[in-house]
Amino acid sequence: MLIPALFFAGVALYMVLWNIYISFTNWSIFNPKPKFAGLSTYTALFHDMIFKLGITHSAIITAVVLVVGTVLGILFAGGLYFLKSNVQRSVYLSILLYPMTISSASAGLIAEFLYMRQIGIDWLLSMLHLPAINWLGTSLSSQLSVSLIEIWALTGLGTLFYLAAFLNIPKDIIEAARIDGASSIKILFKIIIPNSLSGFIIASSLLFLFSFKVFTVPYFLGGGFTNYYLTTATMYIYNAWFGEHFAEASADAVIITAIVTAVVVSYATYLLRKISRG
Amino acid sequence: MPNEFRLRAIRYAALQVLLGVVVILWLVPLYVALIGGVKTNYEATTTPIFIPPSIPEVSSYSYAWSQLHLAFVNSLIIGLAAAVISAFLGAMAGYEFYLISQKHFKVSTIVFTLISFAMFIPVQSLLVPLMLVEVKYLHGINTYYGPLFAYLIFYLPMGAMLMSIFAPGIPRYLIEAARIDGASDWTIFRKVALPILMPGIISTFIFAFVLIWNNFFLAFILNPAPAWRLVPYIENTYIGGYGILYNKALATAVLASIPPLVIFIFLGRYFIRGLASLGGGAKGI
C-alpha cells in the first residue's frame, strides 16, 4: 500500500538524478544535442553575476526570516502561553496562522500595494513623523521588503511549534517555580525556553525550508523575472530555463537540492525519532 | 500582598495590549486588500491604503470575477482531485508505514526521509526534467492531468508523511484482533484503520487542498492557455507593466483567497492539526 506514494516520491528522486545528469552536459539553445561537459557548467555558473545575485538574495531572505521568525515565534508563543483564556489563545494563534492560507501570489499583489510610495506604509510612517522607507529602491532594502512579507506569512508556523513545545512541559515544574516566587518572564527564559529544544529544531527547519524556496513574492514585487534586485536562487532556474540554458538551470537546481536535502535529512530523522519515542 | 497582586494585574494588562497590537498588525494586509478592492482605481492610487473609500463600489469585483471564474472551476477540479488522491493514497501509505516501522527501523527511516524529501524540495528545482516529461511524454500542457501529475509528485508524499504521523493513533490490538480473525491487509485497512484515521485524512485533505490551490509556479508553467488557466495564473496577469489596476488586483487577491480563508475559518482546527503534524503533532493546541 506504500507503492503509490513511493512511486511519486521516486519520480521526484529520479528527476533530481536527471538534473544531476543534465548539469554535467552542455545542453542549451546553442547545443541542442547535449554532450558531456564535466564541471564546466558549474564553473560558468559561479562566474554568472545573476546566479551570484540570486543565491545571495535567497541567503539574505532565509537568514532574516529564520532569525526574526525564531525570535518573534518564541516571544509570541511565550505571550500566548501565559494567556488565561484558552479561547483567546486559539483565536490569536489562528490569526497568526491565517497568512499560511493566503497564496504567495495574493500576498505579492497586496505587498505591491503596501510598498507604494507616500500612500502605502510610508503614509503611516509620515503620520508618526518617521522618515519614509525606500522599500524596493536598493538591493538590500528589496530583500528586507521580501523578508517582511515572508515573516508575516511564516511567523505563525514558528509560534505554533514553540507553543506546542511550551505546552508539553510538565505543569508542576512551572507551578513549583511560581510558588518559589519566580516571575512569568523569569519562568519563560529560565525554564520554558531551555526545555523547548524540540520546538526549536522543528520550527527552524520548517522556517528554513519554507523561506529558502522563496519565488513568488519577489517575482510579483519585481513585476516579472527581469528585475535583478529581486531575483532569487529559485528564480534563476526559471530564468535559465526560459533562456534555454538547460544545463545551467539544472546545475542551479542541483545546488539548491543539495542544500535542502541536508536540512530535510536531519529534520526527517529527528522527527522520526521523536514520533517513535511517542 | 495587594502590591504584588496589582503588579501582576498590570503585567497581564501589558501582555494583553502587546498581543492585541501583534494581532492587529497581522490583520493589516487583509484589511488593506479588503478596502482597496472596493475603491475606484483613482482612489486606490491616490488615497492612503489604510483609509476606507468614500463610497464603496464593487465594479472591480465584478471585473475580477469575470477574469477569474473559469480559472476558479479549473482550480477546483484539479485541486479537489489532487487533494483527495493525496489524502487517500497518503492514508494507505501512512498505515503501511506504521506497520513496517515497528519491525524494520532502517527501512522506515529511508522511506520517511524519501517522502519528506519529495515534499520539501522546491518545486522550481524540478523544472527542467518536469517540463521534459510533461511536454515530451505526457503532453500534459494545458490539460487537467498534466498539473494533476505534477501536484502528486509533491503532495502525495506530503499526504503520506502527514498520515504516517496520524497512523500511530490506531490501537495495535485492533489490527492484531482483525488479523487473528483472518482479515486481509486491505480489509483491515478499510474496516479498522480508515474509520479511525478519518479526522487525520480530513486534515491532510484540507491542508493539501489549500497548498495546491495556492501553488503559483506549477499553475504558471503548466497551464498558460486562457481556457486552462488556474487561479494563481490570473493573479500574475496584474503585475508589472504600466498602469497597474490596483483595485482590480486587490479584488482578485481577495477572491482568490476566499476558498482557503473560508476553509480556515470553518475548518481551521483540521488545517492547524495538519500543519502541526509537520512537527510530529502538537498536543494541547
Coordinates of C-alpha atoms in Angstrom, one line a residue:
Chain A
M1 CA 0.0 0.0 0.0
L2 CA 3.1 2.2 0.1
I3 CA 3.6 1.9 -3.6
P4 CA 1.6 4.9 -5.0
A5 CA 3.3 7.3 -2.5
L6 CA 6.7 5.8 -3.1
F7 CA 6.2 5.9 -6.8
F8 CA 5.6 9.7 -6.8
A9 CA 8.4 10.3 -4.3
G10 CA 10.5 8.1 -6.6
V11 CA 9.6 10.3 -9.6
A12 CA 10.9 13.3 -7.6
L13 CA 14.1 11.5 -6.8
Y14 CA 14.5 10.3 -10.4
M15 CA 14.1 13.9 -11.6
V16 CA 16.8 15.1 -9.2
L17 CA 19.2 12.5 -10.6
W18 CA 18.2 13.6 -14.1
N19 CA 19.0 17.2 -13.1
I20 CA 22.5 16.0 -11.9
Y21 CA 23.0 14.3 -15.3
I22 CA 21.9 17.4 -17.3
S23 CA 24.1 19.6 -15.2
F24 CA 27.2 17.7 -16.4
T25 CA 26.3 18.3 -20.0
N26 CA 26.4 21.5 -22.2
W27 CA 22.7 21.3 -23.1
S28 CA 21.4 24.7 -24.2
I29 CA 19.8 26.5 -27.1
F30 CA 23.3 26.6 -28.7
N31 CA 23.9 22.9 -28.1
P32 CA 20.6 21.1 -28.8
K33 CA 22.4 17.8 -28.8
P34 CA 23.8 17.6 -25.3
K35 CA 27.4 16.4 -24.8
F36 CA 29.3 15.6 -21.6
A37 CA 30.9 18.8 -20.4
G38 CA 32.3 17.8 -17.0
L39 CA 32.1 20.6 -14.4
S40 CA 32.2 23.4 -16.9
T41 CA 28.6 24.3 -16.3
Y42 CA 29.3 24.7 -12.6
T43 CA 32.3 26.9 -13.3
A44 CA 30.3 29.0 -15.7
L45 CA 27.5 29.3 -13.1
F46 CA 29.9 30.6 -10.4
H47 CA 31.1 33.3 -12.7
D48 CA 27.5 34.3 -13.6
M49 CA 26.6 37.5 -11.9
I50 CA 22.9 36.8 -11.9
F51 CA 23.4 33.4 -10.3
K52 CA 25.5 35.0 -7.6
L53 CA 22.9 37.7 -7.0
G54 CA 20.1 35.1 -6.8
I55 CA 21.9 32.9 -4.3
T56 CA 22.9 35.9 -2.2
H57 CA 19.4 37.2 -2.1
S58 CA 18.0 33.8 -1.2
A59 CA 20.6 33.5 1.6
I60 CA 19.7 37.0 3.0
I61 CA 16.0 36.4 2.9
T62 CA 16.4 32.9 4.5
A63 CA 18.7 34.2 7.2
V64 CA 16.4 37.2 8.1
V65 CA 13.2 35.1 8.1
L66 CA 15.0 32.4 10.2
V67 CA 16.3 34.8 12.8
V68 CA 13.2 37.1 13.0
G69 CA 10.8 34.2 12.7
T70 CA 12.5 32.4 15.6
V71 CA 12.7 35.4 17.9
L72 CA 9.1 36.5 17.2
G73 CA 7.9 32.9 17.3
I74 CA 9.4 32.4 20.8
L75 CA 8.1 35.8 22.1
F76 CA 4.6 35.3 20.6
A77 CA 4.4 31.7 21.9
G78 CA 5.6 32.9 25.3
G79 CA 2.9 35.6 25.3
L80 CA 0.2 33.1 24.2
Y81 CA 1.3 30.6 26.8
F82 CA 0.6 33.0 29.7
L83 CA -2.9 33.9 28.4
K84 CA -5.5 32.7 30.8
S85 CA -8.3 32.0 28.3
N86 CA -7.9 29.0 26.0
V87 CA -10.4 30.5 23.6
Q88 CA -8.4 33.7 23.3
R89 CA -5.2 31.7 22.8
S90 CA -6.5 29.7 20.0
V91 CA -8.1 32.7 18.3
Y92 CA -4.9 34.6 18.4
L93 CA -2.9 31.6 17.2
S94 CA -5.3 31.3 14.3
I95 CA -4.8 35.0 13.4
L96 CA -1.0 34.5 13.4
L97 CA -1.5 31.4 11.2
Y98 CA -4.1 32.7 8.6
P99 CA -1.3 34.0 6.3
M100 CA -0.3 30.4 5.7
T101 CA -3.6 30.0 3.8
I102 CA -3.2 33.2 1.7
S103 CA -1.3 32.3 -1.5
S104 CA 2.0 33.9 -2.1
A105 CA 0.6 35.3 -5.3
S106 CA -2.1 37.2 -3.4
A107 CA 0.5 38.2 -0.8
G108 CA 2.6 39.5 -3.6
L109 CA -0.2 41.6 -5.0
I110 CA -1.0 43.1 -1.6
A111 CA 2.7 43.7 -0.9
E112 CA 3.0 45.9 -4.1
F113 CA 0.3 48.0 -2.6
L114 CA 1.8 48.2 0.9
Y115 CA 5.1 49.3 -0.5
M116 CA 3.6 52.1 -2.7
R117 CA 5.4 55.5 -2.2
Q118 CA 3.6 58.1 0.0
I119 CA 0.3 56.3 0.3
G120 CA 1.5 52.8 1.4
I121 CA 3.1 52.0 4.8
D122 CA 5.0 55.3 4.2
W123 CA 1.8 57.2 4.9
L124 CA 1.6 55.6 8.4
L125 CA 5.2 56.4 9.0
S126 CA 4.7 60.0 8.0
M127 CA 1.7 60.2 10.4
L128 CA 4.2 59.2 13.1
H129 CA 6.7 61.7 11.8
L130 CA 9.1 58.9 10.8
P131 CA 11.0 59.1 7.5
A132 CA 9.7 57.1 4.5
I133 CA 11.4 53.8 3.7
N134 CA 12.9 53.2 0.3
W135 CA 11.2 49.8 0.1
L136 CA 12.2 48.5 -3.3
G137 CA 14.8 51.1 -4.1
T138 CA 18.1 49.4 -3.2
S139 CA 19.2 45.8 -3.4
L140 CA 19.3 45.3 0.4
S141 CA 16.0 47.0 1.1
S142 CA 14.4 44.9 -1.6
Q143 CA 15.5 41.7 0.2
L144 CA 14.2 43.1 3.5
S145 CA 10.9 44.0 2.0
V146 CA 10.5 40.5 0.7
S147 CA 11.6 39.1 4.1
L148 CA 8.9 41.2 5.8
I149 CA 6.2 39.5 3.7
E150 CA 7.7 36.1 4.4
I151 CA 7.9 36.9 8.1
W152 CA 4.2 37.8 8.1
A153 CA 3.5 34.6 6.3
L154 CA 5.7 32.2 8.4
T155 CA 5.9 33.5 11.9
G156 CA 2.7 31.7 12.8
L157 CA 4.4 28.5 11.9
G158 CA 7.3 29.2 14.4
T159 CA 4.8 30.3 17.0
L160 CA 2.8 27.1 16.6
F161 CA 5.7 24.8 17.2
Y162 CA 7.2 26.8 20.1
L163 CA 3.8 27.0 21.7
A164 CA 3.4 23.2 21.3
A165 CA 6.8 22.6 22.9
F166 CA 5.9 25.1 25.7
L167 CA 2.6 23.3 26.5
N168 CA 4.5 20.0 26.6
I169 CA 6.5 21.0 29.6
P170 CA 5.0 19.5 32.8
K171 CA 2.8 22.0 34.6
D172 CA 4.1 21.1 38.1
I173 CA 7.6 22.3 37.3
I174 CA 6.2 25.7 36.4
E175 CA 3.9 25.8 39.4
A176 CA 6.8 24.9 41.7
A177 CA 8.8 27.9 40.3
R178 CA 5.8 30.1 40.7
I179 CA 5.4 29.2 44.4
D180 CA 9.1 30.0 44.8
G181 CA 8.2 33.5 43.6
A182 CA 9.6 33.5 40.1
S183 CA 8.0 36.0 37.7
S184 CA 6.5 34.9 34.4
I185 CA 9.4 36.4 32.4
K186 CA 11.9 34.5 34.5
I187 CA 9.9 31.3 34.1
L188 CA 9.8 31.8 30.3
F189 CA 13.6 32.4 30.0
K190 CA 14.9 30.1 32.7
I191 CA 12.6 27.1 32.5
I192 CA 10.3 27.1 29.4
I193 CA 12.7 28.1 26.6
P194 CA 15.7 25.9 27.7
N195 CA 13.3 23.0 27.8
S196 CA 12.0 23.5 24.2
L197 CA 14.8 22.1 22.1
S198 CA 12.4 20.0 20.0
G199 CA 10.3 23.1 19.2
F200 CA 13.5 24.9 18.2
I201 CA 14.7 22.1 15.8
I202 CA 11.3 21.6 14.1
A203 CA 10.5 25.4 13.9
S204 CA 13.8 26.4 12.5
S205 CA 14.0 23.5 9.9
L206 CA 10.5 24.4 8.7
L207 CA 11.2 28.1 8.6
F208 CA 14.4 27.4 6.6
L209 CA 12.6 25.0 4.2
F210 CA 9.7 27.4 3.6
S211 CA 11.7 30.6 3.2
F212 CA 14.6 29.2 1.1
K213 CA 12.3 28.4 -1.8
V214 CA 11.1 32.0 -1.9
F215 CA 10.0 32.7 -5.5
T216 CA 6.5 34.1 -5.9
V217 CA 6.7 37.2 -3.7
P218 CA 9.9 38.6 -5.3
Y219 CA 8.5 37.7 -8.7
F220 CA 5.3 39.7 -8.1
L221 CA 7.1 42.6 -6.4
G222 CA 9.7 42.8 -9.2
G223 CA 6.9 42.7 -11.8
G224 CA 8.5 39.7 -13.6
F225 CA 11.8 38.0 -14.0
T226 CA 13.9 40.8 -15.3
N227 CA 14.3 42.8 -12.1
Y228 CA 17.7 41.7 -10.7
Y229 CA 17.2 43.5 -7.4
L230 CA 14.5 40.9 -6.8
T231 CA 15.9 37.7 -8.2
T232 CA 16.5 34.6 -6.1
A233 CA 18.2 31.2 -6.4
T234 CA 14.9 29.5 -7.4
M235 CA 14.1 32.3 -9.9
Y236 CA 17.4 31.8 -11.6
I237 CA 16.3 28.2 -12.5
Y238 CA 13.3 29.6 -14.3
N239 CA 15.3 32.4 -16.0
A240 CA 17.9 30.0 -17.3
W241 CA 15.3 27.5 -18.4
F242 CA 13.3 30.2 -20.2
G243 CA 16.5 31.3 -22.0
E244 CA 17.0 27.7 -22.9
H245 CA 20.2 27.3 -20.9
F246 CA 19.1 24.0 -19.6
A247 CA 22.4 22.8 -18.1
E248 CA 22.7 26.0 -16.1
A249 CA 19.1 25.7 -14.9
S250 CA 19.8 22.1 -13.8
A251 CA 23.1 22.9 -12.1
D252 CA 21.4 25.6 -10.0
A253 CA 18.7 23.1 -9.2
V254 CA 21.3 20.6 -8.1
I255 CA 22.9 23.1 -5.7
I256 CA 19.5 24.1 -4.2
T257 CA 18.6 20.4 -3.9
A258 CA 21.8 19.6 -2.1
I259 CA 21.2 22.4 0.5
V260 CA 17.6 21.4 1.0
T261 CA 18.5 17.7 1.3
A262 CA 20.9 18.4 4.1
V263 CA 18.2 20.1 6.1
V264 CA 15.5 17.6 5.2
V265 CA 17.5 14.6 6.2
S266 CA 18.3 15.9 9.6
Y267 CA 14.8 17.1 10.1
A268 CA 13.2 13.8 9.0
T269 CA 15.5 11.6 11.1
Y270 CA 14.9 13.9 14.1
L271 CA 11.1 13.9 13.6
L272 CA 11.0 10.1 13.2
R273 CA 12.9 9.6 16.4
K274 CA 10.5 12.0 18.1
I275 CA 7.5 10.1 16.9
S276 CA 8.8 6.6 17.8
R277 CA 9.6 7.9 21.3
G278 CA 5.9 8.7 21.4
Chain B
M1 CA 0.2 41.0 49.3
P2 CA -2.0 43.6 47.5
N3 CA 1.0 45.2 45.9
E4 CA 2.3 42.1 44.2
F5 CA -1.2 41.4 43.1
R6 CA -1.5 44.8 41.5
L7 CA 1.9 44.4 39.8
R8 CA 0.7 41.1 38.3
A9 CA -2.5 42.6 37.0
I10 CA -0.5 45.4 35.3
R11 CA 1.8 42.9 33.7
Y12 CA -1.1 40.9 32.5
A13 CA -2.7 44.0 31.0
A14 CA 0.6 44.9 29.3
L15 CA 0.7 41.4 27.8
Q16 CA -2.9 41.8 26.5
V17 CA -2.1 45.1 24.9
L18 CA 1.1 43.8 23.3
L19 CA -0.6 40.7 21.9
G20 CA -3.5 42.9 20.7
V21 CA -1.1 45.1 18.7
V22 CA 0.5 42.0 17.2
V23 CA -2.8 40.5 16.2
I24 CA -3.9 43.8 14.6
L25 CA -0.6 44.1 12.7
W26 CA -1.1 40.6 11.3
L27 CA -4.6 41.5 10.0
V28 CA -3.4 44.7 8.3
P29 CA -2.6 43.2 4.9
L30 CA -6.1 41.5 4.7
Y31 CA -7.7 44.8 5.8
V32 CA -5.8 46.7 3.1
A33 CA -6.8 44.2 0.4
L34 CA -10.5 44.3 1.5
I35 CA -10.8 48.0 1.4
G36 CA -8.6 48.5 -1.6
G37 CA -10.8 46.2 -3.7
V38 CA -13.8 48.4 -3.2
K39 CA -12.1 51.7 -4.2
T40 CA -12.2 53.2 -7.6
N41 CA -8.8 52.9 -9.3
Y42 CA -8.2 56.7 -9.0
E43 CA -8.9 56.4 -5.2
A44 CA -6.8 53.3 -4.9
T45 CA -3.7 55.0 -6.4
T46 CA -4.1 58.4 -4.7
T47 CA -5.6 57.9 -1.2
P48 CA -3.7 56.2 1.7
I49 CA -4.2 52.5 1.6
F50 CA -5.4 52.3 5.2
I51 CA -8.3 54.7 4.7
P52 CA -11.6 53.2 3.5
P53 CA -13.1 54.5 0.3
S54 CA -15.6 57.4 0.5
I55 CA -18.2 55.4 -1.5
P56 CA -17.5 51.7 -1.7
E57 CA -18.1 50.3 -5.2
V58 CA -18.0 46.7 -6.4
S59 CA -17.3 47.1 -10.1
S60 CA -13.7 45.9 -9.6
Y61 CA -15.0 42.7 -8.1
S62 CA -17.3 42.1 -11.0
Y63 CA -14.4 42.7 -13.4
A64 CA -12.1 40.5 -11.4
W65 CA -14.7 37.7 -11.2
S66 CA -15.2 37.9 -15.0
Q67 CA -11.5 37.2 -15.4
L68 CA -11.4 34.6 -12.7
H69 CA -14.4 32.4 -12.9
L70 CA -13.1 30.0 -15.5
A71 CA -9.9 29.5 -13.5
F72 CA -11.9 29.0 -10.4
V73 CA -13.6 26.0 -11.9
N74 CA -10.3 24.6 -13.3
S75 CA -8.5 25.1 -9.9
L76 CA -11.4 23.4 -8.1
I77 CA -11.5 20.4 -10.3
I78 CA -7.7 19.8 -10.3
G79 CA -7.3 20.9 -6.7
L80 CA -10.0 18.6 -5.3
A81 CA -8.8 15.6 -7.4
A82 CA -5.2 16.1 -6.3
A83 CA -6.1 16.6 -2.7
V84 CA -8.5 13.6 -2.5
I85 CA -5.9 11.3 -4.1
S86 CA -3.1 12.7 -1.9
A87 CA -5.1 12.2 1.3
F88 CA -6.5 8.7 0.5
L89 CA -3.3 7.2 -1.0
G90 CA -1.4 9.0 1.6
A91 CA -3.5 7.3 4.3
M92 CA -2.7 3.9 2.7
A93 CA 1.0 4.7 2.8
G94 CA 0.8 6.1 6.3
Y95 CA -0.9 2.9 7.6
E96 CA 1.6 0.6 5.8
F97 CA 4.4 2.8 7.2
Y98 CA 3.0 2.3 10.7
L99 CA 3.0 -1.5 10.2
I100 CA 6.6 -1.7 8.9
S101 CA 8.0 1.0 11.2
Q102 CA 7.8 -1.4 14.2
K103 CA 9.7 -4.2 12.6
H104 CA 12.2 -2.5 10.2
F105 CA 13.5 0.7 11.6
K106 CA 16.1 1.2 8.9
V107 CA 13.7 0.7 6.0
S108 CA 11.2 3.0 7.6
T109 CA 13.8 5.7 8.1
I110 CA 14.7 5.6 4.4
V111 CA 11.0 5.7 3.4
F112 CA 10.2 8.6 5.7
T113 CA 13.3 10.6 4.6
L114 CA 12.4 10.0 0.9
I115 CA 8.8 11.2 1.3
S116 CA 9.9 14.2 3.3
F117 CA 12.4 15.0 0.6
A118 CA 9.8 14.9 -2.2
M119 CA 7.5 17.1 0.0
F120 CA 10.1 19.8 0.8
I121 CA 12.1 20.0 -2.4
P122 CA 11.5 23.4 -4.0
V123 CA 9.0 23.0 -6.9
Q124 CA 11.3 25.1 -9.2
S125 CA 14.2 22.7 -8.8
L126 CA 12.5 20.0 -10.8
L127 CA 11.6 22.4 -13.6
V128 CA 13.9 21.1 -16.4
P129 CA 13.1 17.3 -16.1
L130 CA 9.4 18.0 -15.2
M131 CA 8.9 20.1 -18.4
L132 CA 10.6 17.4 -20.4
V133 CA 8.2 14.8 -19.1
E134 CA 5.2 17.0 -19.3
V135 CA 5.9 18.2 -22.9
K136 CA 7.5 15.2 -24.5
Y137 CA 6.0 12.2 -22.9
L138 CA 2.7 13.2 -21.2
H139 CA 1.6 16.0 -23.5
G140 CA 0.3 17.5 -20.3
I141 CA 0.5 21.2 -21.0
N142 CA -2.9 22.9 -20.9
T143 CA -4.8 19.8 -19.6
Y144 CA -6.2 18.6 -16.3
Y145 CA -4.0 15.6 -15.9
G146 CA -0.7 17.5 -16.5
P147 CA -0.9 19.6 -13.4
L148 CA -2.5 16.7 -11.5
F149 CA 0.6 14.5 -12.2
A150 CA 2.9 17.4 -11.1
Y151 CA 0.9 18.1 -7.9
L152 CA 1.0 14.4 -7.0
I153 CA 4.8 14.4 -7.2
F154 CA 4.9 16.9 -4.3
Y155 CA 1.6 16.5 -2.4
L156 CA 1.1 12.7 -2.4
P157 CA 4.4 12.3 -0.5
M158 CA 3.2 15.1 1.8
G159 CA -0.1 13.2 2.4
A160 CA 1.9 10.1 3.1
M161 CA 4.1 12.0 5.6
L162 CA 1.2 13.6 7.4
M163 CA -0.7 10.3 7.6
S164 CA 2.4 8.5 9.0
I165 CA 2.2 10.9 11.8
F166 CA -1.5 10.2 12.3
A167 CA -1.3 6.4 11.9
P168 CA 0.1 5.5 15.3
G169 CA -3.3 6.6 16.6
I170 CA -4.7 3.2 15.5
P171 CA -4.6 0.8 18.5
R172 CA -2.3 -2.1 17.8
Y173 CA -4.6 -4.7 19.4
L174 CA -7.4 -3.9 16.9
I175 CA -5.1 -4.7 14.0
E176 CA -3.9 -7.9 15.7
A177 CA -7.5 -9.0 16.5
A178 CA -8.6 -8.5 12.9
R179 CA -5.6 -10.4 11.7
I180 CA -6.5 -13.4 14.0
D181 CA -10.0 -13.3 12.6
G182 CA -8.4 -13.9 9.2
A183 CA -9.0 -10.5 7.6
S184 CA -6.7 -9.5 4.7
D185 CA -4.5 -6.4 5.0
W186 CA -6.8 -4.4 2.6
T187 CA -9.9 -5.3 4.7
I188 CA -8.2 -4.3 7.9
F189 CA -7.2 -1.0 6.3
R190 CA -10.8 -0.4 5.1
K191 CA -12.7 -1.6 8.1
V192 CA -10.4 -0.9 11.0
A193 CA -7.9 1.8 10.1
L194 CA -9.9 4.0 7.8
P195 CA -12.7 5.0 10.3
I196 CA -10.1 5.7 13.0
L197 CA -7.9 7.7 10.6
M198 CA -10.8 9.8 9.2
P199 CA -10.0 13.0 11.1
G200 CA -6.4 12.7 10.0
I201 CA -7.5 12.2 6.4
I202 CA -9.7 15.3 6.5
S203 CA -6.8 17.3 7.9
T204 CA -4.5 16.0 5.2
F205 CA -7.1 16.7 2.5
I206 CA -7.7 20.3 3.7
F207 CA -4.0 21.0 4.1
A208 CA -3.2 19.6 0.7
F209 CA -6.1 21.4 -1.0
V210 CA -5.0 24.8 0.4
L211 CA -1.4 24.3 -0.6
I212 CA -2.4 23.1 -4.1
W213 CA -4.8 25.9 -4.6
N214 CA -2.1 28.4 -3.7
N215 CA 0.7 26.9 -5.7
F216 CA 1.8 29.6 -8.1
F217 CA 4.7 28.0 -10.0
L218 CA 3.1 24.9 -11.3
A219 CA -0.1 26.8 -12.4
F220 CA 2.2 29.3 -14.1
I221 CA 4.3 26.9 -16.2
L222 CA 1.8 24.1 -16.9
N223 CA -1.5 25.8 -17.9
P224 CA -0.9 29.1 -19.7
A225 CA -3.7 28.8 -22.3
P226 CA -6.7 31.0 -21.5
A227 CA -9.2 28.2 -21.2
W228 CA -7.0 26.1 -18.9
R229 CA -5.6 28.8 -16.6
L230 CA -5.6 28.3 -12.8
V231 CA -6.3 30.9 -10.2
P232 CA -2.7 31.9 -9.4
Y233 CA -2.0 32.4 -13.1
I234 CA -4.8 35.0 -13.3
E235 CA -3.3 36.9 -10.3
N236 CA 0.0 37.0 -12.3
T237 CA -1.7 39.0 -15.1
Y238 CA -1.9 42.0 -12.8
I239 CA 1.8 42.6 -12.3
G240 CA 4.4 44.7 -14.0
G241 CA 4.0 46.9 -17.0
Y242 CA 2.4 50.4 -16.8
G243 CA -0.8 51.5 -15.1
I244 CA -1.3 48.6 -12.7
L245 CA -5.0 48.2 -11.9
Y246 CA -4.6 48.2 -8.2
N247 CA -8.2 48.0 -7.2
K248 CA -8.8 45.1 -9.6
A249 CA -5.6 43.4 -8.5
L250 CA -6.7 43.6 -4.9
A251 CA -10.2 42.3 -5.7
T252 CA -8.6 39.4 -7.5
A253 CA -6.3 38.7 -4.5
V254 CA -9.3 38.7 -2.2
L255 CA -11.4 36.5 -4.5
A256 CA -8.5 34.0 -4.9
S257 CA -8.1 33.8 -1.1
I258 CA -11.8 33.2 -0.3
P259 CA -11.8 29.4 -0.6
P260 CA -8.7 28.8 1.6
L261 CA -9.9 31.5 4.1
V262 CA -13.4 30.1 4.3
I263 CA -11.9 26.6 4.9
F264 CA -9.6 28.1 7.5
I265 CA -12.4 29.9 9.3
F266 CA -14.7 27.0 9.5
L267 CA -12.3 24.0 9.5
G268 CA -9.3 25.7 10.9
R269 CA -8.9 23.0 13.6
Y270 CA -8.2 20.5 10.8
F271 CA -5.8 22.8 9.0
I272 CA -3.8 23.5 12.1
R273 CA -3.7 19.9 13.0
G274 CA -2.4 19.1 9.5
L275 CA 0.3 21.8 9.9
A276 CA 1.1 20.6 13.4
S277 CA 1.8 17.1 12.2
L278 CA 4.8 18.6 10.3
G279 CA 6.3 18.7 13.8
G280 CA 5.1 15.3 14.9
G281 CA 1.7 16.6 16.1
A282 CA 1.0 19.2 18.8
K283 CA -0.8 18.1 21.9
G284 CA -2.9 20.8 23.6
I285 CA -3.3 23.1 20.6

